mmCIF file of C-alpha atoms and ligand atoms in Angstrom:
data_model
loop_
_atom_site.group_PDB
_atom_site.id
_atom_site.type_symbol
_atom_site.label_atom_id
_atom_site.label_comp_id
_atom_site.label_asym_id
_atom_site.label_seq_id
_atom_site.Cartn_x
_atom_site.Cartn_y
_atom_site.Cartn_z
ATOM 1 C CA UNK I 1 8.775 -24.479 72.700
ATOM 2 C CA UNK I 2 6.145 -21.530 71.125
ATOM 3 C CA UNK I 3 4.839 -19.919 73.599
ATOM 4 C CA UNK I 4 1.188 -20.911 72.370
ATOM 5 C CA UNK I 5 2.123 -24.308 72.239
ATOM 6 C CA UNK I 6 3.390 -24.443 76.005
ATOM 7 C CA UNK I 7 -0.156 -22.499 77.192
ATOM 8 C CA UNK I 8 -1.806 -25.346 75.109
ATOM 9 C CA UNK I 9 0.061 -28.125 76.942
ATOM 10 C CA UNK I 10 -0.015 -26.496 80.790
ATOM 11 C CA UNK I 11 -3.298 -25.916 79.853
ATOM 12 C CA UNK I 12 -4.346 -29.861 78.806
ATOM 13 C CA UNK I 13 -2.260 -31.545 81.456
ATOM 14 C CA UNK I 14 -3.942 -29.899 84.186
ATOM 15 C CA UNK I 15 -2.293 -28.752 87.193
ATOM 16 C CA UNK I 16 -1.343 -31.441 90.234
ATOM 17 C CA UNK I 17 -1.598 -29.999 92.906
ATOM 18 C CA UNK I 18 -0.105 -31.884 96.003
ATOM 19 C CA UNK I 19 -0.241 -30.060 98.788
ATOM 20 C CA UNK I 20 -0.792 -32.646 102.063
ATOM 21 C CA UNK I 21 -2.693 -29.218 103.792
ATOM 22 C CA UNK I 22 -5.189 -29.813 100.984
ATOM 23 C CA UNK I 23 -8.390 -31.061 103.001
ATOM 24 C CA UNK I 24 -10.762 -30.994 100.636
ATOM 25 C CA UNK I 25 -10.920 -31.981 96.624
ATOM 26 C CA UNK I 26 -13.514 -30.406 94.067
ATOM 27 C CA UNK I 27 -13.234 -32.390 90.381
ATOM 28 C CA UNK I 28 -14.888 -29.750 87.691
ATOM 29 C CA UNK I 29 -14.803 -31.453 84.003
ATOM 30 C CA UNK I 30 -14.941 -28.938 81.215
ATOM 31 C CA UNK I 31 -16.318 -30.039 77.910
ATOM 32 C CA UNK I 32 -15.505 -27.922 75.064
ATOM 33 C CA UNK I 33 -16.561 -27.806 71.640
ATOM 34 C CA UNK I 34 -13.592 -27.077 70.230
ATOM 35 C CA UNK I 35 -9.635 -26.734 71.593
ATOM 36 C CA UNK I 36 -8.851 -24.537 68.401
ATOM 37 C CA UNK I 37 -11.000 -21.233 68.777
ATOM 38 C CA UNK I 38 -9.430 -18.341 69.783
ATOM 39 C CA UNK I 39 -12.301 -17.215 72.459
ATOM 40 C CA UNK I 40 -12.979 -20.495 74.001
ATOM 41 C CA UNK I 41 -8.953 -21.382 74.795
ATOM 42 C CA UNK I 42 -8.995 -17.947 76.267
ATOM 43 C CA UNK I 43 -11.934 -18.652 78.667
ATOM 44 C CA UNK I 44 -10.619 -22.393 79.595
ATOM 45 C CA UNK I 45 -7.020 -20.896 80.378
ATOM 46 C CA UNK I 46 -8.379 -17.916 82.779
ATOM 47 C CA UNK I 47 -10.704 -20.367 84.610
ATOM 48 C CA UNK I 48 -7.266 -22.854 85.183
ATOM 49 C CA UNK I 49 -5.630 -19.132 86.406
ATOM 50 C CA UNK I 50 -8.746 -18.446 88.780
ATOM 51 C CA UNK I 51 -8.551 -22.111 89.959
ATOM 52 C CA UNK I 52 -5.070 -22.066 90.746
ATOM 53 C CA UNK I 53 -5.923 -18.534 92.517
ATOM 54 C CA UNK I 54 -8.631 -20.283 94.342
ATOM 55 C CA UNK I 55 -6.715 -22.439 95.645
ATOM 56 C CA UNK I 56 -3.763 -20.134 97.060
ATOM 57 C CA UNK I 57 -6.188 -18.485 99.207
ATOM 58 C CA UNK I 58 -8.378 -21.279 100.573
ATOM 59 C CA UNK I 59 -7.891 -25.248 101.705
ATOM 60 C CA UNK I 60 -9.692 -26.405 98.542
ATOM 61 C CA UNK I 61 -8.167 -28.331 95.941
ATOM 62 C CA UNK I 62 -9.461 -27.870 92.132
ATOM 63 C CA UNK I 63 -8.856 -30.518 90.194
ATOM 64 C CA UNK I 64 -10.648 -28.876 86.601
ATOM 65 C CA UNK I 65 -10.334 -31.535 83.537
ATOM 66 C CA UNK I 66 -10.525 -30.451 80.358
ATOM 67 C CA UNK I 67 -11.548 -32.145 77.550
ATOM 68 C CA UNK I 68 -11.842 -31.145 73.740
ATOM 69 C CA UNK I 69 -14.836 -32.668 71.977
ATOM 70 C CA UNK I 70 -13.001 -31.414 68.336
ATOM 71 C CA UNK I 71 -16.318 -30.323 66.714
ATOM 72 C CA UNK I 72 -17.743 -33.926 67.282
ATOM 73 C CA UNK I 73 -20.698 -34.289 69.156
ATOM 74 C CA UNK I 74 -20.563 -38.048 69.772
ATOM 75 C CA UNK I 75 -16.956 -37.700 71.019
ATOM 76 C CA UNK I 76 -18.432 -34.856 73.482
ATOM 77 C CA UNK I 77 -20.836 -37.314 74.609
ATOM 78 C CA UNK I 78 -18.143 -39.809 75.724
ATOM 79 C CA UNK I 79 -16.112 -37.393 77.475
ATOM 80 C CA UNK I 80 -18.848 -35.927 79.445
ATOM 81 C CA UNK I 81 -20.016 -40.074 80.277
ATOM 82 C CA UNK I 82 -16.123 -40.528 81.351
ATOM 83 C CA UNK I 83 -16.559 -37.046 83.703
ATOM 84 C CA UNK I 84 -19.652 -38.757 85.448
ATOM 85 C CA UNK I 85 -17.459 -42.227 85.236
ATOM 86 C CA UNK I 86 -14.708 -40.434 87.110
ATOM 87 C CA UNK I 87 -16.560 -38.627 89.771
ATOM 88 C CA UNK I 88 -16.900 -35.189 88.856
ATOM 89 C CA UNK I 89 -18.897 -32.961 91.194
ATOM 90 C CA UNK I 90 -20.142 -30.341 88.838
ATOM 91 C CA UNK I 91 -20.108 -29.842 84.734
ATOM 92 C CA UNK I 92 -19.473 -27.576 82.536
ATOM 93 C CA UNK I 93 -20.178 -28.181 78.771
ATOM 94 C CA UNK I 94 -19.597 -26.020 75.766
ATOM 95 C CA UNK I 95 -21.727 -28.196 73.433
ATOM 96 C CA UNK I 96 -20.829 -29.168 70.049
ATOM 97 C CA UNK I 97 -24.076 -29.566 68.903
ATOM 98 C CA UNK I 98 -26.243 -27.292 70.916
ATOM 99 C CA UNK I 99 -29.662 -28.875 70.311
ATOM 100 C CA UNK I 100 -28.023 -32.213 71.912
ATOM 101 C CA UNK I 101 -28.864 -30.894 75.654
ATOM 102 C CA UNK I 102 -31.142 -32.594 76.609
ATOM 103 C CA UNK I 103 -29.012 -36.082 76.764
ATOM 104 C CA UNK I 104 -26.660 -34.479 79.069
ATOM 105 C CA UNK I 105 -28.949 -32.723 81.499
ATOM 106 C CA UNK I 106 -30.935 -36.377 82.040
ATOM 107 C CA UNK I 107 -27.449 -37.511 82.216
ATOM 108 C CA UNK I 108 -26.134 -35.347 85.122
ATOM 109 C CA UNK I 109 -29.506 -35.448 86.791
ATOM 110 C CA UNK I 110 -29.265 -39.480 87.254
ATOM 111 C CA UNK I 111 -25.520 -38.988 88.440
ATOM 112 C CA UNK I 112 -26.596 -36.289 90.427
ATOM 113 C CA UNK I 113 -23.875 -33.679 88.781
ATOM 114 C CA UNK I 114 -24.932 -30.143 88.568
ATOM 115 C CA UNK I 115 -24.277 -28.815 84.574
ATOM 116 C CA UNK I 116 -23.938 -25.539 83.478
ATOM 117 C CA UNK I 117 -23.599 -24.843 80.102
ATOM 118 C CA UNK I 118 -21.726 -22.205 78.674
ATOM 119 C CA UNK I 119 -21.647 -20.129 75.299
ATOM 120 C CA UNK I 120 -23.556 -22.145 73.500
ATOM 121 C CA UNK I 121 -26.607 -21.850 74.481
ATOM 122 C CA UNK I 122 -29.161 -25.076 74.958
ATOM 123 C CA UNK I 123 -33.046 -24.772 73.940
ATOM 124 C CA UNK I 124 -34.967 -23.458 76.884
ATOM 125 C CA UNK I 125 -37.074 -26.605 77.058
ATOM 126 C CA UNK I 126 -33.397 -29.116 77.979
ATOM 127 C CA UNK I 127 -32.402 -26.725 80.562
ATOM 128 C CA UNK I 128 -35.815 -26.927 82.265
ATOM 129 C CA UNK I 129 -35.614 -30.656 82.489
ATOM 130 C CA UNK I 130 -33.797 -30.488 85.612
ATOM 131 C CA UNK I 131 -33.137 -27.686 88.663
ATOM 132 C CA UNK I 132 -29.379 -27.635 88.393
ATOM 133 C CA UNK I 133 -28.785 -27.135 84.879
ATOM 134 C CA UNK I 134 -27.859 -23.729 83.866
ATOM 135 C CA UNK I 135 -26.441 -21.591 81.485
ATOM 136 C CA UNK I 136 -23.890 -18.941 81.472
ATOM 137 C CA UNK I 137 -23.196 -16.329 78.735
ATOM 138 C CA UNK I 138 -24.312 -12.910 76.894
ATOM 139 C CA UNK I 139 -27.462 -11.990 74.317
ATOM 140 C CA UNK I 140 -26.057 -12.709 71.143
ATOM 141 C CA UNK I 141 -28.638 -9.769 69.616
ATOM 142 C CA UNK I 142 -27.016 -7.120 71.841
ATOM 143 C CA UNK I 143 -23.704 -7.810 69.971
ATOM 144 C CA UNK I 144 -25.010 -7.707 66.523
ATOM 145 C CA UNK I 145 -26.926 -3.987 68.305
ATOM 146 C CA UNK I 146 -23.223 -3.595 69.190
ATOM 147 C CA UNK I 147 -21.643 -3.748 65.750
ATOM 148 C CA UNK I 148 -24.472 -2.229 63.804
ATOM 149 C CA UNK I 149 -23.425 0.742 66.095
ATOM 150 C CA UNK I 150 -19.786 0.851 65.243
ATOM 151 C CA UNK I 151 -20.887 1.161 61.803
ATOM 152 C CA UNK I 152 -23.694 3.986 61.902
ATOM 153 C CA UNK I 153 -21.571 6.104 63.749
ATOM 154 C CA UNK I 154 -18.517 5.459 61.267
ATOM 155 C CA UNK I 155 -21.116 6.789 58.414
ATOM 156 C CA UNK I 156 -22.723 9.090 60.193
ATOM 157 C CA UNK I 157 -18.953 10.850 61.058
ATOM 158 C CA UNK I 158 -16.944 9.923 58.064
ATOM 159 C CA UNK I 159 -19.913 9.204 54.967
ATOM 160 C CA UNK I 160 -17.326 10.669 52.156
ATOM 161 C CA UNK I 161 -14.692 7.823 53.404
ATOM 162 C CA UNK I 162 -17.259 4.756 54.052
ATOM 163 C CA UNK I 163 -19.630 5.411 51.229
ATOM 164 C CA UNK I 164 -17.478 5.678 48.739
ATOM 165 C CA UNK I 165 -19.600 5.009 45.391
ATOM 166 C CA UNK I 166 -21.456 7.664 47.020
ATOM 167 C CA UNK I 167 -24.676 6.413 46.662
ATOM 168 C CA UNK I 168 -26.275 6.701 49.653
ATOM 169 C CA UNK I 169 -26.345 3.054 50.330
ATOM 170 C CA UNK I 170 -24.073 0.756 52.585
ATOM 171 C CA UNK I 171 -22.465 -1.881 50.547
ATOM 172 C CA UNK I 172 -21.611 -5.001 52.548
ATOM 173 C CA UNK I 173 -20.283 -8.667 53.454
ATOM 174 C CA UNK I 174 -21.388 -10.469 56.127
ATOM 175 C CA UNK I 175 -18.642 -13.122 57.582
ATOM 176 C CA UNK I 176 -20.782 -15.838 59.622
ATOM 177 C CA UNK I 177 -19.991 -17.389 62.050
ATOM 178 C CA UNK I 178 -21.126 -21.522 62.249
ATOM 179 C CA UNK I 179 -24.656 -22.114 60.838
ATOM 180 C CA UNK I 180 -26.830 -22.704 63.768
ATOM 181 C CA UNK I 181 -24.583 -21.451 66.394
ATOM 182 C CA UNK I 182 -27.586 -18.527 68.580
ATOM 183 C CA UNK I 183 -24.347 -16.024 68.234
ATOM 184 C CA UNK I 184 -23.968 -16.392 64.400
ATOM 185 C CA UNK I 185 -27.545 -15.560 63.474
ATOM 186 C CA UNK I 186 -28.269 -13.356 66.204
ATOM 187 C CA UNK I 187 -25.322 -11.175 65.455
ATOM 188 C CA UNK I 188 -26.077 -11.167 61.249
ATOM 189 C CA UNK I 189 -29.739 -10.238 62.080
ATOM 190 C CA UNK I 190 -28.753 -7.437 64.518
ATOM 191 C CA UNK I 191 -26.042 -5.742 63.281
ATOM 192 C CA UNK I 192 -27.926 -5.088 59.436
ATOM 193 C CA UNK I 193 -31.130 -4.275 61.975
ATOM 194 C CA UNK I 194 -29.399 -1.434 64.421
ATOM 195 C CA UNK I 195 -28.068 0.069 60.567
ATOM 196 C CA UNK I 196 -31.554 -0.401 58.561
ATOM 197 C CA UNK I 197 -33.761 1.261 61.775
ATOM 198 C CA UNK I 198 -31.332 4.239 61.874
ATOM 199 C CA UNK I 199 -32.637 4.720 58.532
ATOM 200 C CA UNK I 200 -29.882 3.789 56.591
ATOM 201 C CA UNK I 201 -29.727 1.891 53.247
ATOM 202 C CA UNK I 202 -27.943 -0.977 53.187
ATOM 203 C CA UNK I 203 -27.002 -3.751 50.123
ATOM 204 C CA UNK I 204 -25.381 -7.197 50.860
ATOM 205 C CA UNK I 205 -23.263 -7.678 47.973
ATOM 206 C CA UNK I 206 -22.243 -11.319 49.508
ATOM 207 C CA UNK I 207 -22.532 -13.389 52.524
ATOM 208 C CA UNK I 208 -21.256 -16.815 54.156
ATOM 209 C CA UNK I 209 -20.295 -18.772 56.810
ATOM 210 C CA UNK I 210 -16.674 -18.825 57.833
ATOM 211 C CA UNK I 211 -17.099 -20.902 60.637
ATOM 212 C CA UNK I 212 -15.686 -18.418 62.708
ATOM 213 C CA UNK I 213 -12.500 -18.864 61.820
ATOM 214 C CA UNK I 214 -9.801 -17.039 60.638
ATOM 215 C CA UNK I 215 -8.576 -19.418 57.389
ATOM 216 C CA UNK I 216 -11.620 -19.896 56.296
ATOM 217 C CA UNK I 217 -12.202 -15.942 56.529
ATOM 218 C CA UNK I 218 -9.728 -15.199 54.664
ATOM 219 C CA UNK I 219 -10.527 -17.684 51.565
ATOM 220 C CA UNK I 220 -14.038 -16.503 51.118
ATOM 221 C CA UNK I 221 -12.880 -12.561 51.403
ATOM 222 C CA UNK I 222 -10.426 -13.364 48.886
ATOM 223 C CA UNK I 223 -13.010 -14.479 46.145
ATOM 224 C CA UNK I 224 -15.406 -11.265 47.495
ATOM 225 C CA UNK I 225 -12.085 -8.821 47.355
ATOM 226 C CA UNK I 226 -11.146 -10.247 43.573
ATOM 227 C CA UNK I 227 -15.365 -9.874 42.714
ATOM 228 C CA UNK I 228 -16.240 -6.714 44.112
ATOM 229 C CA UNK I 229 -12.751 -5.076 45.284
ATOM 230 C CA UNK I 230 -13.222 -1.309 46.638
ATOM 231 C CA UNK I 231 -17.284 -1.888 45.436
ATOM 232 C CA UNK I 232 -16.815 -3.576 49.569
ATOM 233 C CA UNK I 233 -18.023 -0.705 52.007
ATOM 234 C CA UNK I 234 -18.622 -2.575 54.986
ATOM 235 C CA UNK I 235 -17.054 -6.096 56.570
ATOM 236 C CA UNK I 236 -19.151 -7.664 59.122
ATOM 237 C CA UNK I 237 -17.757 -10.582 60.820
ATOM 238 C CA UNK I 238 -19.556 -12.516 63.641
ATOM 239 C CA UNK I 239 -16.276 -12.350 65.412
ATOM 240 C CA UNK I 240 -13.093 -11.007 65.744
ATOM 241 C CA UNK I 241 -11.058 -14.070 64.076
ATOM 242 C CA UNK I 242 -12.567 -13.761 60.690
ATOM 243 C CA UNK I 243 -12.363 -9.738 60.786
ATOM 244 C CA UNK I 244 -8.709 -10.816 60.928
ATOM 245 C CA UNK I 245 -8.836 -13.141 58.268
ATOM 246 C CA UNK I 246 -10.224 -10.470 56.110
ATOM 247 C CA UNK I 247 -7.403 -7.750 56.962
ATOM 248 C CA UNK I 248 -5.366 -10.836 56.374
ATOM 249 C CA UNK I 249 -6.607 -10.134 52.326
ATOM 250 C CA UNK I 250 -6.805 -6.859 52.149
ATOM 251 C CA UNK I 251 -3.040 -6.057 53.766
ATOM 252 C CA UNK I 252 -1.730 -9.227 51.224
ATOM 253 C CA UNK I 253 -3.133 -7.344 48.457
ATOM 254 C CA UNK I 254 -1.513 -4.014 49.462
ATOM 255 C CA UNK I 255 -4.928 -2.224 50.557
ATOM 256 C CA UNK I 256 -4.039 0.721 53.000
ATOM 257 C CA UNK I 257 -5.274 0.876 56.680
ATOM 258 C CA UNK I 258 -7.063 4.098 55.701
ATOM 259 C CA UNK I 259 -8.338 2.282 52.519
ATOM 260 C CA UNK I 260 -10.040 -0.032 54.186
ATOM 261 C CA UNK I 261 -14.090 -0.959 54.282
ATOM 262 C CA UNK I 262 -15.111 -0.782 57.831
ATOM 263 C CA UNK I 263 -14.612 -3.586 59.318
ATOM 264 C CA UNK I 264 -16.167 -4.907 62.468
ATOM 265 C CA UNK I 265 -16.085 -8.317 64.563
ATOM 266 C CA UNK I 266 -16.952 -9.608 67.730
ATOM 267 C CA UNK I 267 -14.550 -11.042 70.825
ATOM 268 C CA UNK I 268 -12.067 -8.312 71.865
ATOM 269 C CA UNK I 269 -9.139 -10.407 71.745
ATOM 270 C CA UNK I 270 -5.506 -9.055 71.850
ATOM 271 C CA UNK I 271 -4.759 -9.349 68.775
ATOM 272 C CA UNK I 272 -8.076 -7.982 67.671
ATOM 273 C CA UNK I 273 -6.997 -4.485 69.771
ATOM 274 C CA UNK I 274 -4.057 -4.382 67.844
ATOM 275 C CA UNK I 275 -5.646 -4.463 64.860
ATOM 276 C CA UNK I 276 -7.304 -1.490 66.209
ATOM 277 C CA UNK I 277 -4.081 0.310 67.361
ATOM 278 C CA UNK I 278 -3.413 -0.256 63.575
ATOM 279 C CA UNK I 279 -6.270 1.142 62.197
ATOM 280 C CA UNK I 280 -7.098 -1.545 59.873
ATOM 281 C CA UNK I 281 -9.934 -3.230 62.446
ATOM 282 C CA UNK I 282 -12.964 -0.344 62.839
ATOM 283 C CA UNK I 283 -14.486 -1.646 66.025
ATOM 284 C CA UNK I 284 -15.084 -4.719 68.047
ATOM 285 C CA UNK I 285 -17.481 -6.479 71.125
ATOM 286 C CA UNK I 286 -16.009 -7.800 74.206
ATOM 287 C CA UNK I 287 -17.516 -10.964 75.112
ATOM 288 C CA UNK I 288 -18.626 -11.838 78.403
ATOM 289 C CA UNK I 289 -15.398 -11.018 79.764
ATOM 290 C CA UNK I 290 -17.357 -12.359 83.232
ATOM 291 C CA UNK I 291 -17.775 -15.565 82.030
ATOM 292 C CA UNK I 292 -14.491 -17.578 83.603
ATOM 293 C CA UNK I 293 -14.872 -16.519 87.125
ATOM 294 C CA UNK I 294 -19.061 -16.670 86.713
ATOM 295 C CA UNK I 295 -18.480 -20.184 85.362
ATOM 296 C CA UNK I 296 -15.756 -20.737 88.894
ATOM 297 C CA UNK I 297 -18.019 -19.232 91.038
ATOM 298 C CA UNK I 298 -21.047 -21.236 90.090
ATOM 299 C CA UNK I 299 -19.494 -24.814 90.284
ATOM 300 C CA UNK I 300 -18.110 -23.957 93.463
ATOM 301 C CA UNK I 301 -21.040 -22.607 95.080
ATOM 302 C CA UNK I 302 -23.099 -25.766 93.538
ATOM 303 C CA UNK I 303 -20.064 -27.874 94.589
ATOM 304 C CA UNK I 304 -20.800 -26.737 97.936
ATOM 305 C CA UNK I 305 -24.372 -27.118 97.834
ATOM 306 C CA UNK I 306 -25.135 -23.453 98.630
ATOM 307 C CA UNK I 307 -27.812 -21.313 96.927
ATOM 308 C CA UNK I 308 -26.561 -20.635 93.200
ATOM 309 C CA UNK I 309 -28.604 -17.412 93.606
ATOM 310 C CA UNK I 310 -26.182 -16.455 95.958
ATOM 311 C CA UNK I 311 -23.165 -16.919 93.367
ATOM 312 C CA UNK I 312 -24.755 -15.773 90.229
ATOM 313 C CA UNK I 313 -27.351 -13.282 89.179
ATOM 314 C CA UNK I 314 -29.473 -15.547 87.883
ATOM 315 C CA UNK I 315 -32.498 -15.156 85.745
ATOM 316 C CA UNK I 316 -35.294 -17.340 85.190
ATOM 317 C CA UNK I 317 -33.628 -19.937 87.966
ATOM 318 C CA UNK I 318 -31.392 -21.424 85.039
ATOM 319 C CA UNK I 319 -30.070 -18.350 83.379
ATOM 320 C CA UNK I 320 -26.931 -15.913 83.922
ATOM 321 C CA UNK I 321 -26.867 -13.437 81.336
ATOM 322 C CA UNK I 322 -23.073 -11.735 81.263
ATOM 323 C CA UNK I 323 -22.951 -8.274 79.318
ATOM 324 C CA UNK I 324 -21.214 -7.413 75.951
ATOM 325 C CA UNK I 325 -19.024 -3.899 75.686
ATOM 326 C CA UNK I 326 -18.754 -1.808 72.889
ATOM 327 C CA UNK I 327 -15.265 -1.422 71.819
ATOM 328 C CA UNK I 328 -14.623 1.378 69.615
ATOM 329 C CA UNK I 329 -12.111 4.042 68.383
ATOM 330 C CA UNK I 330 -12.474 6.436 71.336
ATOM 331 C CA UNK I 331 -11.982 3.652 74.142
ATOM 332 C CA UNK I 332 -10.036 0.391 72.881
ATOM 333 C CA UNK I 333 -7.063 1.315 74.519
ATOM 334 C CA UNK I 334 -8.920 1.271 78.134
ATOM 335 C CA UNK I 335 -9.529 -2.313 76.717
ATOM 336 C CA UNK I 336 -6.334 -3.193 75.523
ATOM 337 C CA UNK I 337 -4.988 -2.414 79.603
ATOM 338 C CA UNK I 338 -7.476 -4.636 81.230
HETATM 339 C C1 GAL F 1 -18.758 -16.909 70.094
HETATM 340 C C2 GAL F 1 -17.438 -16.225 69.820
HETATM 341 C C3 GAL F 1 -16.721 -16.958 68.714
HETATM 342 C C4 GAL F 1 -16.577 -18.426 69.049
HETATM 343 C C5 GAL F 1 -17.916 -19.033 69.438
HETATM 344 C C6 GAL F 1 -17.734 -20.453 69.900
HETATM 345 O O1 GAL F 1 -19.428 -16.255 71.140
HETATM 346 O O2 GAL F 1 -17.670 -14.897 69.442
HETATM 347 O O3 GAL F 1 -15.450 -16.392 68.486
HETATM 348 O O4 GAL F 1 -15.692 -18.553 70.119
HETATM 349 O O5 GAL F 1 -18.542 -18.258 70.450
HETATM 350 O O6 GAL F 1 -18.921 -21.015 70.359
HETATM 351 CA CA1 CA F 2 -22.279 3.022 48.777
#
């Protein structure tokens, strides 16, 4: 079996446990919005490590369900009423639709389930419906500040290379990420911000959504790379998946690492840093690398009916804010050990 494929089924089977020492049993259901993106998989298989780790070292069994709500809100909904069904004693939902919340909070309230949400992020106004909703994950703006930083300092150091009409102005595509998704616009705003307030010129030769994925990436860069060819200066992608999918275009059509626009995306993943190590990839965010054992340590301490407080920094009683880390040139490779 692929190795991918194996992770994917360990990691959908869930792990039984049957240790007769076991005294205790905590049931944490995992909604997420979608099984297929790169990121999320990533988070959902370290919390099943730190869950497994969990229980090595204590008397508690975790017995963490995940279900994929494949982009379909509705679906979502049923799994999260078949979490409550079963018993769960805490939630934690990476909604499809993020401006569905509110259901869900009024939801776990009349069961009684603490919810914390995760990456994408509920109105304010659903999570202050109820005491023990939360939600877990990073400012998308200081990610778009992130990128937009990768970039000035790219044409501050090497303008002859990135500017390469010469004109003084930053020619660019923008890759987004899903339409209403707080990381997608956030990042688009911020990253052409950070660039335009350092006083540099800037022209968007072409923009869309990619859905953050990779495929998708790669068709719309293809159209931009047979429109505008070397006229591209600068590839922003909302994350690191699409950056891919444009390299994806430019390598197919025999473009040169060191020919490249600048590229930038968002998610630190592996192969992300070895896009890096190749030169092809100019910089990338790490995401909330916090965010697995945050998200264990939260449902455990609400599992146990201690003071979140003392779990989590939170903010605003309903908020943990997890930082983003600028990954450039100079220190990928610290990233690429971690
Ligand atoms: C973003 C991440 C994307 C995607 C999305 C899903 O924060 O950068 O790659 O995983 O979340 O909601
Ligand atoms: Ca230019």
């Amino acid at each position: 079996m692929l190795p991918a494929l194996l992770a994917c089924v360990l990691l959908f089977t869930g792990c039984e446990n049957r240790d007769p020492e076991k005294t205790e049993t905590v049931r944490v259901g995992v909604a997420i919005y979608q099984q297929n993106d790169t990121f999320i998989s990533n988070v959902v298989q370290e919390m099943e490590r730190l869950a497994r780790e969990k229980e090595g070292e204590s008397l508690l069994k975790i017995n963490l369900s995940i279900a994929d709500g494949q982009s379909n809100q509705t679906l979502q909904m049923e799994q999260v009423d078949r979490f409550l069904d079963w018993g769960c004693d805490v939630l934690c939902v990476n909604m499809v639709d993020r401006t569905a919340a509110a259901v869900i909070v009024d939801k776990a309230e009349e069961a009684g389930v603490p919810v914390i949400f995760f990456n994408r992020q509920p109105v304010e106004e659903d999570l202050q419906r109820w005491e023990k909703a939360y939600y877990v994950g990073p400012r998308g703006e200081q990610s778009g500040i992130f990128q937009g930083q990768i970039v000035w300092e790219q044409w501050q150091e090497d303008r002859e290379r990135v500017d390469r009409n010469g004109d003084g102005v930053l020619q660019y595509v923008m890759l987004e990420g899903e339409p209403s998704h707080q990381d997608a616009l956030l990042r688009t705003e911020y990253s052409i911000k950070t660039l335009t307030n350092a006083g540099v010129l800037v022209e968007k030769l072409a923009s869309d959504t990619a859905n953050w994925n990779r495929g998708q990436a790669a068709a719309k860069m293809s159209q931009w790379h047979q429109e505008f060819g070397s006229q591209i200066e600068a590839v922003f992608a909302n994350n690191d998946d699409m950056a891919l999918g444009a390299i994806d275009v430019l390598l197919e059509a025999g473009v040169a690492p060191e020919e490249m626009p600048v590229i930038v995306g968002v998610d630190a993943t592996a192969p992300a840093l070895e896009a890096m190590a190749a030169g092809t990839l100019s910089g990338t965010v790490q995401n909330a690398k916090e965010m697995p054992q945050v998200l264990m340590d939260l449902a455990l301490s609400l599992y146990a009916g201690e003071d979140p407080a003392q779990a989590a920094d939170l903010t605003a009683e309903h908020y943990v804010w997890l930082p983003y880390r600028e990954v450039n040139r100079e220190n990928f490779r610290s990233f690429q050990e971690e």
